[in-house]
Amino acid sequence: MNFYTYSIRTQAEEFRNITPQVREAVTKSGVKEGICVIFCPHTTAGITINENADPDVQHDLALGLAHAYPELPGFQHFEGNSTAHLKSTTAGASMTVIVHDGHLVLGRWQHVYFCEFDGPRARTFYVKVLEG
Amino acid sequence: MNFYTYSIRTQAEEFRNITPQVREAVTKSGVKEGICVIFCPHTTAGITINENADPDVQHDLALGLAHAYPELPGFQHFEGNSTAHLKSTTAGASMTVIVHDGHLVLGRWQHVYFCEFDGPRARTFYVKVLEG
Amino acid sequence: MNFYTYSIRTQAEEFRNITPQVREAVTKSGVKEGICVIFCPHTTAGITINENADPDVQHDLALGLAHAYPELPGFQHFEGNSTAHLKSTTAGASMTVIVHDGHLVLGRWQHVYFCEFDGPRARTFYVKVLEG
């Protein structure tokens, strides 16, 4: 069924490069042409694709998102992590990538990231590969 | 073809839990392994996945998005709902979820939400289930 | 394999309507029922779906995103385009649309846009059509 589960331990806030796991799933599936769905089952985390060359990009992504979504006095959620829920909806819970010739089709500077917005935690993500 | 249409009536701004409809579509399709695409055909609304346990999360999502995207004097769109278009692009028009063993694969706290950013309106959304 | 590549030349910042190319890909594929994935292989650009009727909406999207993600003194990325990376993660690198009866299922006011956040550049995007 080409459905794979991965576990990671995250830091407080980080963009974890999970491209190796996603590539491994595609290889294991044996699918040559199709798509690959990466899914995050957590509501204070997400999946994004962004630059892998300069790690400062990840620093700046965290800084820019913190600026866009500051703590607000009107927040009511008792856990106090509403900004993480907002960042989760902004990055999104899933990402779909094309598979061609047995490989993920990513741009030269693109990697897939698990976005932790409320760590450190034990986290899981899923990879599903579909032929077609 | 496993393609389903649902209609809802929304309030001014709300995150409507549409997980029951999405689950129903998956069940109707009979698909055991595959993916499910939820699509919003409106440009001032969107689809997101976020926490279902505490309704205050939805309140805080609305508050945080309103802070990130305030009314700006430079907006030119004659309908006056540009902030809703911005929130629509942020949440996204579609969401893809994995189907495994005949069930939606969602995290313990995750539900699927239709995001209304410019209601109240009569709205539609689509669910497509793909086997593979 | 129903996998198509398109090239465009962008302006400094623009929302380029790529619906004609996406529709062409669906027609070429011959797929009647399925899904279509539009993927952007660049980290300072993205794909979104939004309103096509009033071009002022695109102006306001750019203005609102610039407000949400201003230049910050703490940015470290040496290329100086961190705001474009933030907008890329917000719009997202891919979008999935349902195909029904040989046509893209889009709402009346929806078009698919390639979002250029750091142009002008020569850019590429992919369209993959999956039957099912």
Tab-separated table of C-alpha atoms in Angstrom:
chain	number	residue	atom	x	y	z
A	1	MET	CA	0.000	0.000	0.000
A	2	ASN	CA	3.094	2.256	-0.072
A	3	PHE	CA	2.284	3.915	3.243
A	4	TYR	CA	5.216	4.718	5.552
A	5	THR	CA	5.470	6.129	9.075
A	6	TYR	CA	8.490	7.994	10.445
A	7	SER	CA	9.232	9.220	13.960
A	8	ILE	CA	11.470	12.109	14.955
A	9	ARG	CA	12.372	14.008	18.129
A	10	THR	CA	12.236	17.721	17.626
A	11	GLN	CA	13.762	20.779	19.273
A	12	ALA	CA	11.750	23.761	20.572
A	13	GLU	CA	11.286	25.253	17.121
A	14	GLU	CA	12.928	23.853	14.054
A	15	PHE	CA	12.627	23.095	10.387
A	16	ARG	CA	13.798	19.483	10.217
A	17	ASN	CA	14.952	18.332	6.796
A	18	ILE	CA	13.007	15.098	6.155
A	19	THR	CA	13.907	14.774	2.481
A	20	PRO	CA	16.014	11.638	3.156
A	21	GLN	CA	13.034	9.828	4.681
A	22	VAL	CA	10.711	10.934	1.876
A	23	ARG	CA	13.207	9.760	-0.747
A	24	GLU	CA	13.577	6.448	1.083
A	25	ALA	CA	9.803	5.946	1.042
A	26	VAL	CA	9.654	6.599	-2.701
A	27	THR	CA	12.451	4.096	-3.305
A	28	LYS	CA	10.840	1.456	-1.072
A	29	SER	CA	7.517	1.863	-2.869
A	30	GLY	CA	9.079	1.032	-6.210
A	31	VAL	CA	6.793	3.629	-7.809
A	32	LYS	CA	8.341	5.140	-10.936
A	33	GLU	CA	5.626	7.618	-11.957
A	34	GLY	CA	3.101	9.129	-9.576
A	35	ILE	CA	2.844	11.427	-6.589
A	36	CYS	CA	3.984	11.426	-3.001
A	37	VAL	CA	1.976	12.900	-0.109
A	38	ILE	CA	3.785	13.901	3.091
A	39	PHE	CA	1.365	14.337	6.005
A	40	CYS	CA	1.839	15.771	9.502
A	41	PRO	CA	-0.682	14.434	12.061
A	42	HIS	CA	-0.011	17.219	14.594
A	43	THR	CA	-1.780	20.581	14.986
A	44	THR	CA	1.202	22.628	16.160
A	45	ALA	CA	3.517	21.474	13.371
A	46	GLY	CA	3.370	21.279	9.588
A	47	ILE	CA	5.100	20.365	6.342
A	48	THR	CA	6.754	22.836	3.991
A	49	ILE	CA	9.207	22.883	1.106
A	50	ASN	CA	11.873	25.553	1.151
A	51	GLU	CA	15.560	26.237	0.626
A	52	ASN	CA	18.180	23.790	1.813
A	53	ALA	CA	21.370	25.561	0.746
A	54	ASP	CA	21.631	28.245	3.450
A	55	PRO	CA	20.472	27.231	6.972
A	56	ASP	CA	19.869	30.930	7.671
A	57	VAL	CA	16.704	30.632	5.580
A	58	GLN	CA	15.220	28.380	8.264
A	59	HIS	CA	16.201	30.896	10.941
A	60	ASP	CA	14.527	33.667	8.973
A	61	LEU	CA	11.386	31.606	8.331
A	62	ALA	CA	10.979	31.152	12.104
A	63	LEU	CA	11.621	34.852	12.738
A	64	GLY	CA	9.210	36.027	10.034
A	65	LEU	CA	6.424	33.708	11.164
A	66	ALA	CA	6.894	34.873	14.774
A	67	HIS	CA	6.529	38.459	13.562
A	68	ALA	CA	3.376	37.694	11.557
A	69	TYR	CA	1.812	35.748	14.431
A	70	PRO	CA	2.788	37.329	17.770
A	71	GLU	CA	1.239	36.455	21.114
A	72	LEU	CA	-2.024	38.398	21.354
A	73	PRO	CA	-3.799	39.424	24.591
A	74	GLY	CA	-7.094	38.127	23.148
A	75	PHE	CA	-5.956	34.530	22.738
A	76	GLN	CA	-8.186	32.144	24.726
A	77	HIS	CA	-6.705	28.681	24.115
A	78	PHE	CA	-5.733	27.358	27.532
A	79	GLU	CA	-2.555	25.670	26.339
A	80	GLY	CA	-1.004	29.023	25.395
A	81	ASN	CA	0.340	27.796	22.054
A	82	SER	CA	-2.070	29.503	19.654
A	83	THR	CA	0.770	30.978	17.621
A	84	ALA	CA	1.903	27.418	16.853
A	85	HIS	CA	-1.603	26.526	15.637
A	86	LEU	CA	-1.558	29.584	13.361
A	87	LYS	CA	1.832	28.646	11.919
A	88	SER	CA	0.570	25.078	11.399
A	89	THR	CA	-2.362	26.304	9.296
A	90	THR	CA	-0.007	28.615	7.365
A	91	ALA	CA	2.547	25.927	6.486
A	92	GLY	CA	-0.184	23.314	6.059
A	93	ALA	CA	-0.546	19.737	7.277
A	94	SER	CA	0.411	18.129	3.991
A	95	MET	CA	2.505	18.613	0.891
A	96	THR	CA	2.228	16.777	-2.429
A	97	VAL	CA	5.289	16.184	-4.611
A	98	ILE	CA	5.487	14.603	-8.070
A	99	VAL	CA	7.409	11.332	-8.569
A	100	HIS	CA	9.075	10.897	-11.972
A	101	ASP	CA	11.457	8.173	-13.122
A	102	GLY	CA	11.506	6.793	-9.567
A	103	HIS	CA	12.634	10.095	-8.038
A	104	LEU	CA	11.020	12.973	-6.140
A	105	VAL	CA	10.761	15.966	-8.460
A	106	LEU	CA	12.251	18.773	-6.358
A	107	GLY	CA	13.893	21.984	-7.495
A	108	ARG	CA	17.635	22.372	-7.107
A	109	TRP	CA	17.331	24.288	-3.816
A	110	GLN	CA	14.223	22.558	-2.463
A	111	HIS	CA	14.067	20.209	0.498
A	112	VAL	CA	11.044	18.943	2.421
A	113	TYR	CA	10.814	20.172	6.024
A	114	PHE	CA	8.897	19.022	9.076
A	115	CYS	CA	8.087	22.330	10.814
A	116	GLU	CA	8.079	22.117	14.607
A	117	PHE	CA	6.324	25.128	16.110
A	118	ASP	CA	5.802	23.880	19.676
A	119	GLY	CA	8.568	21.486	20.655
A	120	PRO	CA	10.481	19.751	21.856
A	121	ARG	CA	8.277	16.725	21.227
A	122	ALA	CA	8.191	13.195	19.862
A	123	ARG	CA	6.576	13.596	16.450
A	124	THR	CA	5.408	11.398	13.602
A	125	PHE	CA	4.871	11.976	9.912
A	126	TYR	CA	3.479	9.851	7.110
A	127	VAL	CA	4.532	9.348	3.514
A	128	LYS	CA	2.148	7.864	0.967
A	129	VAL	CA	3.264	7.088	-2.588
A	130	LEU	CA	0.627	6.754	-5.299
A	131	GLU	CA	1.275	5.313	-8.742
A	132	GLY	CA	-0.317	6.777	-11.841
B	1	MET	CA	-15.592	8.232	-9.822
B	2	ASN	CA	-15.623	8.849	-6.035
B	3	PHE	CA	-16.355	12.545	-6.364
B	4	TYR	CA	-18.694	14.103	-3.804
B	5	THR	CA	-20.218	17.571	-3.388
B	6	TYR	CA	-21.353	19.055	-0.084
B	7	SER	CA	-23.197	22.287	0.655
B	8	ILE	CA	-23.131	24.296	3.855
B	9	ARG	CA	-24.422	27.650	5.127
B	10	THR	CA	-21.747	29.574	6.954
B	11	GLN	CA	-21.660	32.327	9.550
B	12	ALA	CA	-19.716	35.611	9.146
B	13	GLU	CA	-16.388	34.017	10.006
B	14	GLU	CA	-16.051	30.454	11.140
B	15	PHE	CA	-14.039	27.292	11.039
B	16	ARG	CA	-16.676	24.671	10.243
B	17	ASN	CA	-15.750	21.127	11.149
B	18	ILE	CA	-16.393	19.110	7.966
B	19	THR	CA	-14.674	15.913	9.105
B	20	PRO	CA	-18.012	14.029	9.234
B	21	GLN	CA	-18.693	14.765	5.556
B	22	VAL	CA	-15.136	13.856	4.536
B	23	ARG	CA	-15.347	10.576	6.461
B	24	GLU	CA	-18.710	9.849	4.845
B	25	ALA	CA	-17.222	10.379	1.384
B	26	VAL	CA	-14.374	7.976	2.128
B	27	THR	CA	-16.830	5.352	3.360
B	28	LYS	CA	-19.109	5.798	0.322
B	29	SER	CA	-16.162	5.450	-2.048
B	30	GLY	CA	-15.257	2.058	-0.658
B	31	VAL	CA	-11.589	2.961	-1.067
B	32	LYS	CA	-9.397	1.165	1.465
B	33	GLU	CA	-5.953	2.532	0.538
B	34	GLY	CA	-5.372	5.845	-1.190
B	35	ILE	CA	-5.745	9.581	-0.695
B	36	CYS	CA	-8.576	12.030	-0.247
B	37	VAL	CA	-8.574	15.583	-1.640
B	38	ILE	CA	-10.854	18.194	-0.061
B	39	PHE	CA	-11.306	21.213	-2.328
B	40	CYS	CA	-12.886	24.624	-1.711
B	41	PRO	CA	-14.153	26.329	-4.904
B	42	HIS	CA	-14.382	29.795	-3.288
B	43	THR	CA	-11.764	32.559	-3.173
B	44	THR	CA	-12.657	34.009	0.231
B	45	ALA	CA	-12.662	30.663	2.028
B	46	GLY	CA	-10.293	27.718	2.347
B	47	ILE	CA	-9.587	24.302	3.836
B	48	THR	CA	-7.363	23.654	6.826
B	49	ILE	CA	-6.633	20.933	9.350
B	50	ASN	CA	-6.268	21.982	12.965
B	51	GLU	CA	-7.243	21.153	16.538
B	52	ASN	CA	-10.724	19.941	17.372
B	53	ALA	CA	-10.458	19.487	21.148
B	54	ASP	CA	-10.648	23.107	22.308
B	55	PRO	CA	-12.970	25.413	20.314
B	56	ASP	CA	-10.878	28.335	21.549
B	57	VAL	CA	-8.260	27.309	18.991
B	58	GLN	CA	-10.648	28.303	16.213
B	59	HIS	CA	-11.283	31.640	17.928
B	60	ASP	CA	-7.535	32.243	18.163
B	61	LEU	CA	-6.928	31.230	14.542
B	62	ALA	CA	-9.420	33.898	13.438
B	63	LEU	CA	-7.854	36.477	15.758
B	64	GLY	CA	-4.290	35.722	14.662
B	65	LEU	CA	-5.130	35.806	10.959
B	66	ALA	CA	-6.952	39.139	11.430
B	67	HIS	CA	-3.804	40.499	13.089
B	68	ALA	CA	-1.524	39.245	10.298
B	69	TYR	CA	-3.819	40.589	7.566
B	70	PRO	CA	-5.437	43.854	8.715
B	71	GLU	CA	-7.382	46.201	6.467
B	72	LEU	CA	-4.807	48.330	4.622
B	73	PRO	CA	-5.411	51.813	3.157
B	74	GLY	CA	-3.735	50.695	-0.081
B	75	PHE	CA	-6.215	47.919	-0.877
B	76	GLN	CA	-7.884	48.493	-4.261
B	77	HIS	CA	-10.316	45.568	-4.652
B	78	PHE	CA	-13.763	47.118	-4.968
B	79	GLU	CA	-15.524	44.444	-2.930
B	80	GLY	CA	-13.593	45.411	0.214
B	81	ASN	CA	-12.855	41.827	1.223
B	82	SER	CA	-9.155	41.613	0.382
B	83	THR	CA	-8.268	40.314	3.837
B	84	ALA	CA	-10.494	37.300	3.127
B	85	HIS	CA	-8.621	36.646	-0.132
B	86	LEU	CA	-5.320	36.785	1.775
B	87	LYS	CA	-6.559	34.325	4.395
B	88	SER	CA	-7.823	32.058	1.599
B	89	THR	CA	-4.364	31.885	0.033
B	90	THR	CA	-2.818	31.300	3.484
B	91	ALA	CA	-5.092	28.402	4.430
B	92	GLY	CA	-5.142	27.108	0.850
B	93	ALA	CA	-7.930	25.933	-1.426
B	94	SER	CA	-7.263	22.242	-0.939
B	95	MET	CA	-5.980	19.701	1.533
B	96	THR	CA	-4.847	16.138	0.863
B	97	VAL	CA	-5.249	13.406	3.487
B	98	ILE	CA	-4.091	9.789	3.359
B	99	VAL	CA	-6.671	6.960	3.437
B	100	HIS	CA	-5.549	3.738	5.119
B	101	ASP	CA	-7.596	0.656	5.954
B	102	GLY	CA	-10.726	2.474	4.787
B	103	HIS	CA	-10.209	5.394	7.196
B	104	LEU	CA	-8.909	8.959	6.994
B	105	VAL	CA	-5.481	9.097	8.603
B	106	LEU	CA	-5.801	12.056	10.977
B	107	GLY	CA	-3.874	12.779	14.145
B	108	ARG	CA	-5.638	12.448	17.478
B	109	TRP	CA	-6.426	16.186	17.715
B	110	GLN	CA	-6.903	16.872	13.993
B	111	HIS	CA	-10.149	17.692	12.255
B	112	VAL	CA	-10.739	19.089	8.753
B	113	TYR	CA	-12.174	22.615	8.652
B	114	PHE	CA	-13.930	24.663	6.002
B	115	CYS	CA	-12.641	28.191	6.716
B	116	GLU	CA	-15.190	30.931	6.054
B	117	PHE	CA	-13.494	34.304	5.858
B	118	ASP	CA	-16.283	36.361	4.263
B	119	GLY	CA	-19.665	35.007	5.254
B	120	PRO	CA	-22.397	34.402	5.868
B	121	ARG	CA	-22.808	32.578	2.557
B	122	ALA	CA	-24.058	29.415	0.909
B	123	ARG	CA	-20.869	27.458	0.235
B	124	THR	CA	-19.838	24.237	-1.452
B	125	PHE	CA	-16.891	21.920	-1.098
B	126	TYR	CA	-15.756	18.822	-2.935
B	127	VAL	CA	-14.257	15.557	-1.768
B	128	LYS	CA	-12.427	13.275	-4.185
B	129	VAL	CA	-11.147	9.851	-3.097
B	130	LEU	CA	-8.374	8.212	-5.118
B	131	GLU	CA	-7.382	4.565	-4.805
B	132	GLY	CA	-3.774	3.522	-4.963
C	1	MET	CA	2.959	9.444	-17.561
C	2	ASN	CA	0.949	12.688	-17.847
C	3	PHE	CA	3.760	14.871	-16.563
C	4	TYR	CA	4.176	18.307	-18.143
C	5	THR	CA	6.739	21.096	-17.754
C	6	TYR	CA	6.070	24.760	-18.473
C	7	SER	CA	8.443	27.729	-18.528
C	8	ILE	CA	7.583	31.364	-17.913
C	9	ARG	CA	9.432	34.674	-17.517
C	10	THR	CA	8.196	36.621	-14.544
C	11	GLN	CA	8.178	40.245	-13.441
C	12	ALA	CA	9.537	41.512	-10.088
C	13	GLU	CA	6.457	40.387	-8.184
C	14	GLU	CA	3.399	39.000	-9.842
C	15	PHE	CA	0.580	36.510	-9.701
C	16	ARG	CA	0.739	34.927	-13.153
C	17	ASN	CA	-2.456	33.222	-14.270
C	18	ILE	CA	-1.344	29.725	-15.375
C	19	THR	CA	-4.834	28.247	-15.664
C	20	PRO	CA	-4.522	27.961	-19.485
C	21	GLN	CA	-1.392	25.791	-19.159
C	22	VAL	CA	-2.966	23.642	-16.441
C	23	ARG	CA	-6.102	23.140	-18.546
C	24	GLU	CA	-3.929	22.245	-21.557
C	25	ALA	CA	-2.097	19.612	-19.501
C	26	VAL	CA	-5.376	18.046	-18.376
C	27	THR	CA	-6.611	17.925	-21.978
C	28	LYS	CA	-3.341	16.442	-23.273
C	29	SER	CA	-3.411	13.758	-20.571
C	30	GLY	CA	-6.801	12.528	-21.717
C	31	VAL	CA	-7.710	11.910	-18.058
C	32	LYS	CA	-11.441	12.223	-17.469
C	33	GLU	CA	-11.617	11.562	-13.710
C	34	GLY	CA	-8.766	12.136	-11.289
C	35	ILE	CA	-6.618	14.877	-9.813
C	36	CYS	CA	-4.089	17.379	-11.065
C	37	VAL	CA	-1.035	18.499	-9.082
C	38	ILE	CA	0.619	21.817	-9.943
C	39	PHE	CA	4.128	22.060	-8.478
C	40	CYS	CA	6.565	24.989	-8.201
C	41	PRO	CA	10.231	23.902	-7.987
C	42	HIS	CA	11.435	27.294	-6.668
C	43	THR	CA	11.821	28.467	-3.061
C	44	THR	CA	10.953	32.133	-3.594
C	45	ALA	CA	7.772	31.449	-5.535
C	46	GLY	CA	4.645	29.335	-5.031
C	47	ILE	CA	1.281	28.218	-6.367
C	48	THR	CA	-2.068	29.560	-5.220
C	49	ILE	CA	-5.676	29.639	-6.329
C	50	ASN	CA	-7.522	32.916	-6.024
C	51	GLU	CA	-9.845	35.343	-7.786
C	52	ASN	CA	-9.478	36.058	-11.491
C	53	ALA	CA	-12.288	38.549	-12.041
C	54	ASP	CA	-10.732	41.691	-10.541
C	55	PRO	CA	-6.963	42.132	-11.090
C	56	ASP	CA	-6.938	44.374	-8.005
C	57	VAL	CA	-7.169	41.213	-5.912
C	58	GLN	CA	-3.667	40.272	-7.042
C	59	HIS	CA	-2.428	43.754	-6.154
C	60	ASP	CA	-3.967	43.423	-2.695
C	61	LEU	CA	-2.549	39.925	-2.158
C	62	ALA	CA	0.946	41.290	-2.794
C	63	LEU	CA	0.324	44.279	-0.498
C	64	GLY	CA	-1.117	42.170	2.329
C	65	LEU	CA	1.693	39.601	2.185
C	66	ALA	CA	4.270	42.418	2.237
C	67	HIS	CA	2.579	43.770	5.364
C	68	ALA	CA	2.518	40.367	7.088
C	69	TYR	CA	6.154	39.662	6.199
C	70	PRO	CA	8.184	42.907	6.293
C	71	GLU	CA	11.957	43.082	6.131
C	72	LEU	CA	13.245	42.401	9.654
C	73	PRO	CA	16.573	43.554	11.087
C	74	GLY	CA	17.203	40.044	12.433
C	75	PHE	CA	17.153	38.327	9.031
C	76	GLN	CA	20.435	36.495	8.394
C	77	HIS	CA	20.030	34.983	4.893
C	78	PHE	CA	22.793	36.484	2.783
C	79	GLU	CA	20.681	36.801	-0.364
C	80	GLY	CA	18.368	39.316	1.320
C	81	ASN	CA	15.177	37.712	0.023
C	82	SER	CA	13.862	36.089	3.195
C	83	THR	CA	10.452	37.695	2.790
C	84	ALA	CA	10.104	35.831	-0.519
C	85	HIS	CA	10.910	32.538	1.232
C	86	LEU	CA	8.232	33.295	3.844
C	87	LYS	CA	5.634	34.058	1.177
C	88	SER	CA	6.621	30.854	-0.642
C	89	THR	CA	5.896	28.766	2.459
C	90	THR	CA	2.613	30.643	2.970
C	91	ALA	CA	1.302	30.120	-0.564
C	92	GLY	CA	2.809	26.640	-0.740
C	93	ALA	CA	4.856	24.843	-3.367
C	94	SER	CA	1.981	22.794	-4.716
C	95	MET	CA	-1.754	22.813	-5.249
C	96	THR	CA	-4.033	19.868	-5.983
C	97	VAL	CA	-7.183	20.272	-8.064
C	98	ILE	CA	-9.863	17.691	-8.891
C	99	VAL	CA	-10.427	16.620	-12.519
C	100	HIS	CA	-13.996	15.664	-13.427
C	101	ASP	CA	-15.459	14.882	-16.844
C	102	GLY	CA	-12.136	15.845	-18.434
C	103	HIS	CA	-12.125	19.323	-16.862
C	104	LEU	CA	-10.431	21.053	-13.937
C	105	VAL	CA	-12.975	21.559	-11.172
C	106	LEU	CA	-12.524	25.240	-10.307
C	107	GLY	CA	-15.005	27.633	-8.757
C	108	ARG	CA	-16.518	30.362	-10.907
C	109	TRP	CA	-14.014	33.004	-9.746
C	110	GLN	CA	-10.994	30.725	-9.276
C	111	HIS	CA	-7.855	30.665	-11.380
C	112	VAL	CA	-4.501	29.018	-10.673
C	113	TYR	CA	-1.614	31.428	-10.117
C	114	PHE	CA	2.148	31.081	-10.196
C	115	CYS	CA	3.249	33.485	-7.428
C	116	GLU	CA	6.538	35.236	-8.137
C	117	PHE	CA	7.938	36.756	-4.962
C	118	ASP	CA	11.518	37.468	-6.076
C	119	GLY	CA	11.628	38.186	-9.790
C	120	PRO	CA	12.155	38.911	-12.513
C	121	ARG	CA	13.342	35.376	-13.299
C	122	ALA	CA	13.033	32.484	-15.707
C	123	ARG	CA	10.769	30.034	-13.890
C	124	THR	CA	9.415	26.549	-14.374
C	125	PHE	CA	6.369	24.718	-13.078
C	126	TYR	CA	5.130	21.155	-13.398
C	127	VAL	CA	1.686	19.699	-13.922
C	128	LYS	CA	0.978	16.049	-13.160
C	129	VAL	CA	-2.404	14.485	-13.936
C	130	LEU	CA	-3.408	11.320	-12.104
C	131	GLU	CA	-6.292	9.102	-13.138
C	132	GLY	CA	-8.543	7.480	-10.564
